[in-house]
Amino acid sequence: MRILVTGATGFLGSRTALLLKEAGWSVTGGGRDPQAGARLEAQGVPFLPLDLRDGAAIDRACSGMDAVVHCAALSSPWGRYRDFYATNVEGTARIAESCLRGGAGRLVFVSSPSVYFDYRDRLLTRESDPPARRPANAYAATKLEAERVVAACSERGLAAVILRPRALFGPGDPALFPRLMRVGSGRGIPLMKGGAALIDLTYVDDAARAIIQACTAPGAPGQTLNLSGGEPRTLLAIMTRLSELLELPLRTRPVARPAALAAGSLLEMAYRILPLPGGEPPFTRYSVAQLAYSQTLDLTEARRVLGYAPQVGVDEGLRRFAQWWRSSR
C-alpha cells in the first residue's frame, strides 16, 4: 500500500510517517524542510520536497497513491489571514482535488478542534456540536473552511476522513510545552481561576495511530472525528507534574481572566498597526484563552469508527517529553 504524508517534516506528520513505515506501508514524506527530510530518509522514509502552492507538484506526489494523509498546515497564534488561507484552504483544496483526479483510495485530513473554540468552557464536545459562529482566529477560520472543502470533495466521491486532534504533545513537541516553559521561565505561567482550566492532551503517537486506523477503517470515509487522550487535567496539575519531572521550579502568577484577555487584544491591535520588534505579540487573546477555558472532547465516535484507544496516558507522556527535553539540551 502506497501512502503520501504531507507535512511529514512537522511534529505529527513525521511520527505518522515513521509509524506507517513500521506498519508496513510504502511511505513517502512530503514537506518543505530539507534538513528534517534528511532525518526522515535516514530512518527509511523517502522525502519529497513539496510546496502546497505548487499544484503540478501535488498532482505528481499524489499520483498512484492508495492513500494521502494531509498533515501540512500553517499553525500559529499569529499571522496574516491571507497566508493562513493560502496554505490551509487553497493548499488543502489542491490536495483534495488531486486525490480525486488521481484516484487516491482515501484522504485523511488533519484538522483541529480549534474550530469549536468560542471563548467559553466547552466540555465533552461532540462532532455534531456546532463550530464557533465566529472563529477564534485565522487558523481556526481557515481550518473550518478547509473542512468544508474536503466535505465538498467527499460529496463528489472522495473517500475522505477529517480528524480533530487536541493539544498534541510528546518528544519533539515544538510548540505546546516549549511555549509554556518559556513563559514560565520569565514572569511565570499566568493562572486564571487558579489554573483550573481543563486541558485535554493527546500524545502524538496516539494521534498518529488514529491516522493510520483512519486510512483503512471501513466506516471512516465521510466521518469527522475528535481525538484526544481522554484524560483531561487542569493546567496547574499538568505544569506541576512537568516541573517535577524536569526538576525545575514552577513559576506562576495569578491573573484575572478579563484583564488577560483585554491585554491580548491590545497587543494584537498594536502589532497590527505598529512596526514593533519581533513581528508578533508575546501573547494573543487566543493564546491567553487556551489557558483560561476548559476544553474537552467526546471520543465516542472515534472509538466506534476507528476502535480508537489511546495507549499513552498523560503521566507517561509527560515523562517521555521530559526525558527527551533533558537529553536534547
CSV table of C-alpha atoms in Angstrom, one decimal:
chain,number,residue,atom,x,y,z
A,1,MET,CA,0.0,0.0,0.0
A,2,ARG,CA,1.4,3.3,-1.1
A,3,ILE,CA,0.8,6.4,1.0
A,4,LEU,CA,1.8,10.1,0.9
A,5,VAL,CA,2.1,12.1,4.2
A,6,THR,CA,2.2,15.9,3.7
A,7,GLY,CA,3.7,17.9,6.5
A,8,ALA,CA,6.0,14.9,7.2
A,9,THR,CA,8.7,17.2,8.4
A,10,GLY,CA,6.4,18.5,11.2
A,11,PHE,CA,5.7,17.1,14.6
A,12,LEU,CA,2.6,14.9,13.9
A,13,GLY,CA,3.5,14.3,10.2
A,14,SER,CA,6.9,12.9,11.0
A,15,ARG,CA,5.6,10.5,13.7
A,16,THR,CA,2.8,9.4,11.4
A,17,ALA,CA,5.2,8.7,8.5
A,18,LEU,CA,7.5,6.7,10.7
A,19,LEU,CA,4.7,4.6,12.3
A,20,LEU,CA,3.3,3.9,8.9
A,21,LYS,CA,6.6,2.6,7.8
A,22,GLU,CA,6.8,0.4,10.9
A,23,ALA,CA,3.3,-0.9,10.0
A,24,GLY,CA,4.5,-2.0,6.5
A,25,TRP,CA,3.2,0.8,4.3
A,26,SER,CA,5.3,2.2,1.4
A,27,VAL,CA,5.5,5.8,2.7
A,28,THR,CA,6.6,9.0,1.0
A,29,GLY,CA,7.0,12.0,3.3
A,30,GLY,CA,6.3,15.4,1.7
A,31,GLY,CA,7.4,18.7,3.2
A,32,ARG,CA,9.4,21.9,2.9
A,33,ASP,CA,12.2,21.4,5.4
A,34,PRO,CA,15.1,19.6,3.7
A,35,GLN,CA,17.0,19.1,7.0
A,36,ALA,CA,14.0,17.4,8.6
A,37,GLY,CA,13.5,15.5,5.4
A,38,ALA,CA,17.1,14.2,5.6
A,39,ARG,CA,16.4,12.9,9.1
A,40,LEU,CA,13.3,11.1,7.7
A,41,GLU,CA,15.3,9.5,5.0
A,42,ALA,CA,17.9,8.4,7.5
A,43,GLN,CA,15.1,6.4,9.2
A,44,GLY,CA,14.0,4.8,5.9
A,45,VAL,CA,11.2,7.2,4.8
A,46,PRO,CA,11.8,8.7,1.3
A,47,PHE,CA,11.4,12.5,1.3
A,48,LEU,CA,9.8,14.6,-1.4
A,49,PRO,CA,10.1,18.4,-1.3
A,50,LEU,CA,6.5,19.6,-1.6
A,51,ASP,CA,5.0,23.1,-1.6
A,52,LEU,CA,1.3,23.3,-1.2
A,53,ARG,CA,1.3,26.3,-3.6
A,54,ASP,CA,2.5,24.1,-6.5
A,55,GLY,CA,-0.4,22.3,-8.0
A,56,ALA,CA,1.6,20.3,-10.5
A,57,ALA,CA,4.0,19.0,-7.8
A,58,ILE,CA,1.0,18.0,-5.7
A,59,ASP,CA,-0.5,16.1,-8.7
A,60,ARG,CA,2.8,14.2,-9.2
A,61,ALA,CA,3.1,13.5,-5.5
A,62,CYS,CA,-0.5,12.1,-5.2
A,63,SER,CA,-0.4,10.1,-8.4
A,64,GLY,CA,-0.6,6.4,-7.8
A,65,MET,CA,-1.1,6.7,-4.0
A,66,ASP,CA,-3.5,4.4,-2.2
A,67,ALA,CA,-4.0,7.0,0.5
A,68,VAL,CA,-2.9,10.5,1.3
A,69,VAL,CA,-2.5,11.9,4.9
A,70,HIS,CA,-2.7,15.7,4.8
A,71,CYS,CA,-0.9,17.0,8.0
A,72,ALA,CA,0.6,20.1,6.4
A,73,ALA,CA,-0.7,23.4,7.7
A,74,LEU,CA,0.2,26.9,8.8
A,75,SER,CA,-0.4,26.6,12.5
A,76,SER,CA,0.4,29.7,14.6
A,77,PRO,CA,-1.3,32.0,17.0
A,78,TRP,CA,-0.4,35.0,14.9
A,79,GLY,CA,-0.1,35.9,11.2
A,80,ARG,CA,-1.8,37.3,8.2
A,81,TYR,CA,-5.2,35.8,7.2
A,82,ARG,CA,-4.2,35.6,3.6
A,83,ASP,CA,-1.2,33.4,4.5
A,84,PHE,CA,-3.3,31.1,6.5
A,85,TYR,CA,-5.9,30.9,3.7
A,86,ALA,CA,-3.3,30.2,1.1
A,87,THR,CA,-1.9,27.2,3.0
A,88,ASN,CA,-4.8,25.8,4.9
A,89,VAL,CA,-7.6,26.3,2.4
A,90,GLU,CA,-6.1,26.6,-1.0
A,91,GLY,CA,-3.4,24.0,-0.2
A,92,THR,CA,-6.0,21.6,1.1
A,93,ALA,CA,-8.2,22.2,-1.9
A,94,ARG,CA,-5.2,21.3,-4.2
A,95,ILE,CA,-4.6,18.1,-2.2
A,96,ALA,CA,-8.2,17.0,-2.3
A,97,GLU,CA,-8.7,17.8,-6.0
A,98,SER,CA,-5.5,15.9,-6.8
A,99,CYS,CA,-6.8,12.9,-4.8
A,100,LEU,CA,-10.0,13.0,-6.8
A,101,ARG,CA,-8.2,13.3,-10.2
A,102,GLY,CA,-5.5,10.7,-9.3
A,103,GLY,CA,-7.9,8.1,-7.8
A,104,ALA,CA,-6.3,8.0,-4.3
A,105,GLY,CA,-8.3,5.5,-2.3
A,106,ARG,CA,-8.5,7.7,0.7
A,107,LEU,CA,-7.7,11.1,2.1
A,108,VAL,CA,-7.2,11.6,5.8
A,109,PHE,CA,-7.3,15.4,6.6
A,110,VAL,CA,-5.9,16.5,9.9
A,111,SER,CA,-8.0,19.5,11.1
A,112,SER,CA,-8.3,21.0,14.5
A,113,PRO,CA,-10.7,21.2,17.4
A,114,SER,CA,-10.0,25.0,17.4
A,115,VAL,CA,-13.0,25.1,15.1
A,116,TYR,CA,-15.2,24.7,18.2
A,117,PHE,CA,-13.5,27.3,20.4
A,118,ASP,CA,-15.7,30.3,21.2
A,119,TYR,CA,-14.2,31.8,24.4
A,120,ARG,CA,-16.1,29.7,26.9
A,121,ASP,CA,-15.8,26.4,28.7
A,122,ARG,CA,-16.9,23.5,26.4
A,123,LEU,CA,-16.8,20.0,28.0
A,124,LEU,CA,-17.1,16.7,26.1
A,125,THR,CA,-17.8,18.5,22.8
A,126,ARG,CA,-19.2,16.2,20.1
A,127,GLU,CA,-18.5,16.3,16.4
A,128,SER,CA,-22.2,17.1,15.9
A,129,ASP,CA,-21.9,20.2,18.1
A,130,PRO,CA,-21.8,23.4,16.0
A,131,PRO,CA,-18.4,25.1,15.4
A,132,ALA,CA,-17.9,28.6,16.7
A,133,ARG,CA,-20.1,31.1,15.0
A,134,ARG,CA,-17.1,33.5,15.0
A,135,PRO,CA,-13.8,31.6,14.6
A,136,ALA,CA,-11.3,32.5,17.3
A,137,ASN,CA,-8.5,33.4,14.9
A,138,ALA,CA,-7.3,33.0,11.3
A,139,TYR,CA,-6.0,29.4,12.0
A,140,ALA,CA,-9.4,28.2,13.3
A,141,ALA,CA,-11.3,30.0,10.5
A,142,THR,CA,-9.2,28.5,7.7
A,143,LYS,CA,-9.2,25.0,9.2
A,144,LEU,CA,-13.0,25.1,9.3
A,145,GLU,CA,-13.1,26.3,5.7
A,146,ALA,CA,-10.7,23.6,4.7
A,147,GLU,CA,-13.0,21.0,6.3
A,148,ARG,CA,-15.8,22.3,4.1
A,149,VAL,CA,-13.6,21.9,1.0
A,150,VAL,CA,-12.8,18.3,2.0
A,151,ALA,CA,-16.5,17.6,2.7
A,152,ALA,CA,-17.5,19.0,-0.7
A,153,CYS,CA,-15.0,16.7,-2.4
A,154,SER,CA,-16.4,13.8,-0.4
A,155,GLU,CA,-19.8,14.5,-2.0
A,156,ARG,CA,-18.1,14.2,-5.4
A,157,GLY,CA,-16.8,10.7,-4.5
A,158,LEU,CA,-13.6,11.2,-2.5
A,159,ALA,CA,-13.3,8.8,0.4
A,160,ALA,CA,-12.2,11.4,3.0
A,161,VAL,CA,-11.9,11.4,6.8
A,162,ILE,CA,-11.5,14.5,8.9
A,163,LEU,CA,-9.7,14.2,12.3
A,164,ARG,CA,-9.5,16.9,15.0
A,165,PRO,CA,-6.7,16.1,17.4
A,166,ARG,CA,-6.5,18.2,20.6
A,167,ALA,CA,-3.3,19.6,22.2
A,168,LEU,CA,-0.6,17.3,20.8
A,169,PHE,CA,2.5,16.7,23.0
A,170,GLY,CA,5.4,14.3,23.3
A,171,PRO,CA,9.1,14.1,22.4
A,172,GLY,CA,9.8,16.6,19.7
A,173,ASP,CA,6.9,18.9,20.7
A,174,PRO,CA,7.8,22.3,19.0
A,175,ALA,CA,5.0,24.3,20.5
A,176,LEU,CA,2.8,23.4,23.4
A,177,PHE,CA,5.1,22.8,26.3
A,178,PRO,CA,8.1,24.7,24.9
A,179,ARG,CA,5.9,27.9,24.8
A,180,LEU,CA,4.6,27.3,28.3
A,181,MET,CA,8.1,26.7,29.6
A,182,ARG,CA,9.4,29.9,28.0
A,183,VAL,CA,6.6,31.8,29.7
A,184,GLY,CA,7.3,30.0,33.0
A,185,SER,CA,11.0,30.9,32.9
A,186,GLY,CA,10.1,34.6,32.5
A,187,ARG,CA,7.4,36.2,34.6
A,188,GLY,CA,5.7,32.9,35.3
A,189,ILE,CA,2.8,31.0,33.8
A,190,PRO,CA,-0.4,33.0,34.2
A,191,LEU,CA,-3.0,31.2,36.2
A,192,MET,CA,-6.6,32.3,35.7
A,193,LYS,CA,-9.0,30.9,38.3
A,194,GLY,CA,-6.1,29.2,39.9
A,195,GLY,CA,-5.1,27.2,36.8
A,196,ALA,CA,-8.4,25.2,37.0
A,197,ALA,CA,-8.9,25.1,33.2
A,198,LEU,CA,-9.0,21.5,31.9
A,199,ILE,CA,-6.5,20.7,29.2
A,200,ASP,CA,-7.3,17.6,27.1
A,201,LEU,CA,-3.9,16.5,25.9
A,202,THR,CA,-3.2,14.0,23.1
A,203,TYR,CA,0.1,12.1,23.0
A,204,VAL,CA,1.5,12.4,19.4
A,205,ASP,CA,1.8,8.7,18.7
A,206,ASP,CA,-1.8,8.1,19.8
A,207,ALA,CA,-2.9,10.7,17.2
A,208,ALA,CA,-0.6,9.1,14.6
A,209,ARG,CA,-2.0,5.6,15.3
A,210,ALA,CA,-5.5,7.1,14.9
A,211,ILE,CA,-4.5,8.5,11.5
A,212,ILE,CA,-3.3,5.0,10.4
A,213,GLN,CA,-6.5,3.5,11.6
A,214,ALA,CA,-8.4,6.1,9.6
A,215,CYS,CA,-6.5,5.1,6.4
A,216,THR,CA,-8.2,1.6,6.4
A,217,ALA,CA,-11.2,1.6,8.7
A,218,PRO,CA,-14.3,0.7,6.6
A,219,GLY,CA,-16.6,3.1,8.2
A,220,ALA,CA,-14.3,6.1,8.3
A,221,PRO,CA,-14.9,7.8,5.0
A,222,GLY,CA,-17.3,10.7,5.4
A,223,GLN,CA,-16.7,11.0,9.1
A,224,THR,CA,-15.3,13.9,11.2
A,225,LEU,CA,-13.7,12.5,14.4
A,226,ASN,CA,-12.4,14.1,17.6
A,227,LEU,CA,-9.1,12.8,19.1
A,228,SER,CA,-7.6,13.3,22.5
A,229,GLY,CA,-6.0,11.3,25.2
A,230,GLY,CA,-9.4,11.3,27.0
A,231,GLU,CA,-7.7,12.2,30.3
A,232,PRO,CA,-8.2,15.9,31.0
A,233,ARG,CA,-6.1,17.5,33.6
A,234,THR,CA,-6.0,21.0,35.0
A,235,LEU,CA,-3.4,23.4,33.7
A,236,LEU,CA,-1.9,23.6,37.2
A,237,ALA,CA,-1.7,19.9,37.6
A,238,ILE,CA,0.0,19.4,34.3
A,239,MET,CA,2.6,22.1,34.8
A,240,THR,CA,3.2,20.9,38.4
A,241,ARG,CA,3.9,17.4,37.3
A,242,LEU,CA,6.1,18.6,34.4
A,243,SER,CA,8.2,20.8,36.6
A,244,GLU,CA,8.7,17.9,39.0
A,245,LEU,CA,9.9,15.7,36.1
A,246,LEU,CA,12.2,18.4,34.8
A,247,GLU,CA,13.4,19.2,38.3
A,248,LEU,CA,12.7,22.9,37.6
A,249,PRO,CA,10.8,25.4,39.8
A,250,LEU,CA,7.3,26.1,38.8
A,251,ARG,CA,6.8,29.8,38.5
A,252,THR,CA,3.2,31.0,38.3
A,253,ARG,CA,1.3,34.3,38.8
A,254,PRO,CA,-2.4,34.9,39.4
A,255,VAL,CA,-4.1,36.8,36.6
A,256,ALA,CA,-7.7,38.0,36.2
A,257,ARG,CA,-9.1,36.5,33.1
A,258,PRO,CA,-10.8,39.6,31.8
A,259,ALA,CA,-7.6,41.6,32.2
A,260,ALA,CA,-5.5,39.0,30.5
A,261,LEU,CA,-7.9,38.7,27.5
A,262,ALA,CA,-8.0,42.5,27.2
A,263,ALA,CA,-4.2,42.7,27.2
A,264,GLY,CA,-4.0,40.1,24.5
A,265,SER,CA,-6.5,42.1,22.3
A,266,LEU,CA,-4.5,45.3,22.9
A,267,LEU,CA,-1.2,43.6,21.9
A,268,GLU,CA,-2.8,42.3,18.7
A,269,MET,CA,-4.0,45.7,17.8
A,270,ALA,CA,-0.6,47.3,18.5
A,271,TYR,CA,1.3,44.7,16.4
A,272,ARG,CA,-1.1,45.2,13.5
A,273,ILE,CA,-0.6,48.9,13.4
A,274,LEU,CA,2.9,49.5,14.6
A,275,PRO,CA,6.3,48.1,13.3
A,276,LEU,CA,7.1,46.5,16.7
A,277,PRO,CA,10.1,44.3,17.3
A,278,GLY,CA,9.8,40.6,16.9
A,279,GLY,CA,7.0,40.8,14.3
A,280,GLU,CA,4.4,39.1,16.6
A,281,PRO,CA,3.0,39.9,20.0
A,282,PRO,CA,4.3,38.0,23.1
A,283,PHE,CA,0.8,36.6,23.5
A,284,THR,CA,-2.6,37.0,21.9
A,285,ARG,CA,-6.2,36.9,23.1
A,286,TYR,CA,-6.4,33.3,21.7
A,287,SER,CA,-3.3,32.1,23.4
A,288,VAL,CA,-4.5,33.5,26.8
A,289,ALA,CA,-7.9,31.9,26.3
A,290,GLN,CA,-6.3,28.5,25.8
A,291,LEU,CA,-5.1,28.7,29.4
A,292,ALA,CA,-8.4,30.2,30.7
A,293,TYR,CA,-11.2,28.0,29.5
A,294,SER,CA,-11.8,24.2,29.8
A,295,GLN,CA,-11.9,22.4,26.5
A,296,THR,CA,-12.5,18.6,26.4
A,297,LEU,CA,-13.7,16.3,23.6
A,298,ASP,CA,-16.1,13.4,23.4
A,299,LEU,CA,-14.4,10.4,21.9
A,300,THR,CA,-17.4,8.1,21.4
A,301,GLU,CA,-17.3,8.3,17.6
A,302,ALA,CA,-13.5,7.8,17.3
A,303,ARG,CA,-13.8,4.7,19.4
A,304,ARG,CA,-16.8,3.4,17.4
A,305,VAL,CA,-15.4,4.1,13.9
A,306,LEU,CA,-11.7,3.6,14.4
A,307,GLY,CA,-11.5,1.4,17.5
A,308,TYR,CA,-9.5,4.3,18.9
A,309,ALA,CA,-7.9,3.6,22.3
A,310,PRO,CA,-5.1,5.9,23.5
A,311,GLN,CA,-2.1,3.9,24.6
A,312,VAL,CA,0.0,6.6,26.3
A,313,GLY,CA,-1.5,8.3,29.3
A,314,VAL,CA,-0.8,11.9,30.4
A,315,ASP,CA,1.7,10.9,33.1
A,316,GLU,CA,3.7,8.6,30.9
A,317,GLY,CA,3.6,11.1,28.0
A,318,LEU,CA,4.9,13.9,30.3
A,319,ARG,CA,7.7,11.5,31.5
A,320,ARG,CA,8.7,10.8,27.9
A,321,PHE,CA,8.6,14.5,27.0
A,322,ALA,CA,10.7,15.4,30.0
A,323,GLN,CA,13.2,12.7,29.2
A,324,TRP,CA,13.5,14.0,25.6
A,325,TRP,CA,13.7,17.6,26.7
A,326,ARG,CA,16.6,16.9,29.1
A,327,SER,CA,18.5,14.8,26.6
A,328,SER,CA,18.2,17.4,23.8
A,329,ARG,CA,19.5,20.2,25.9
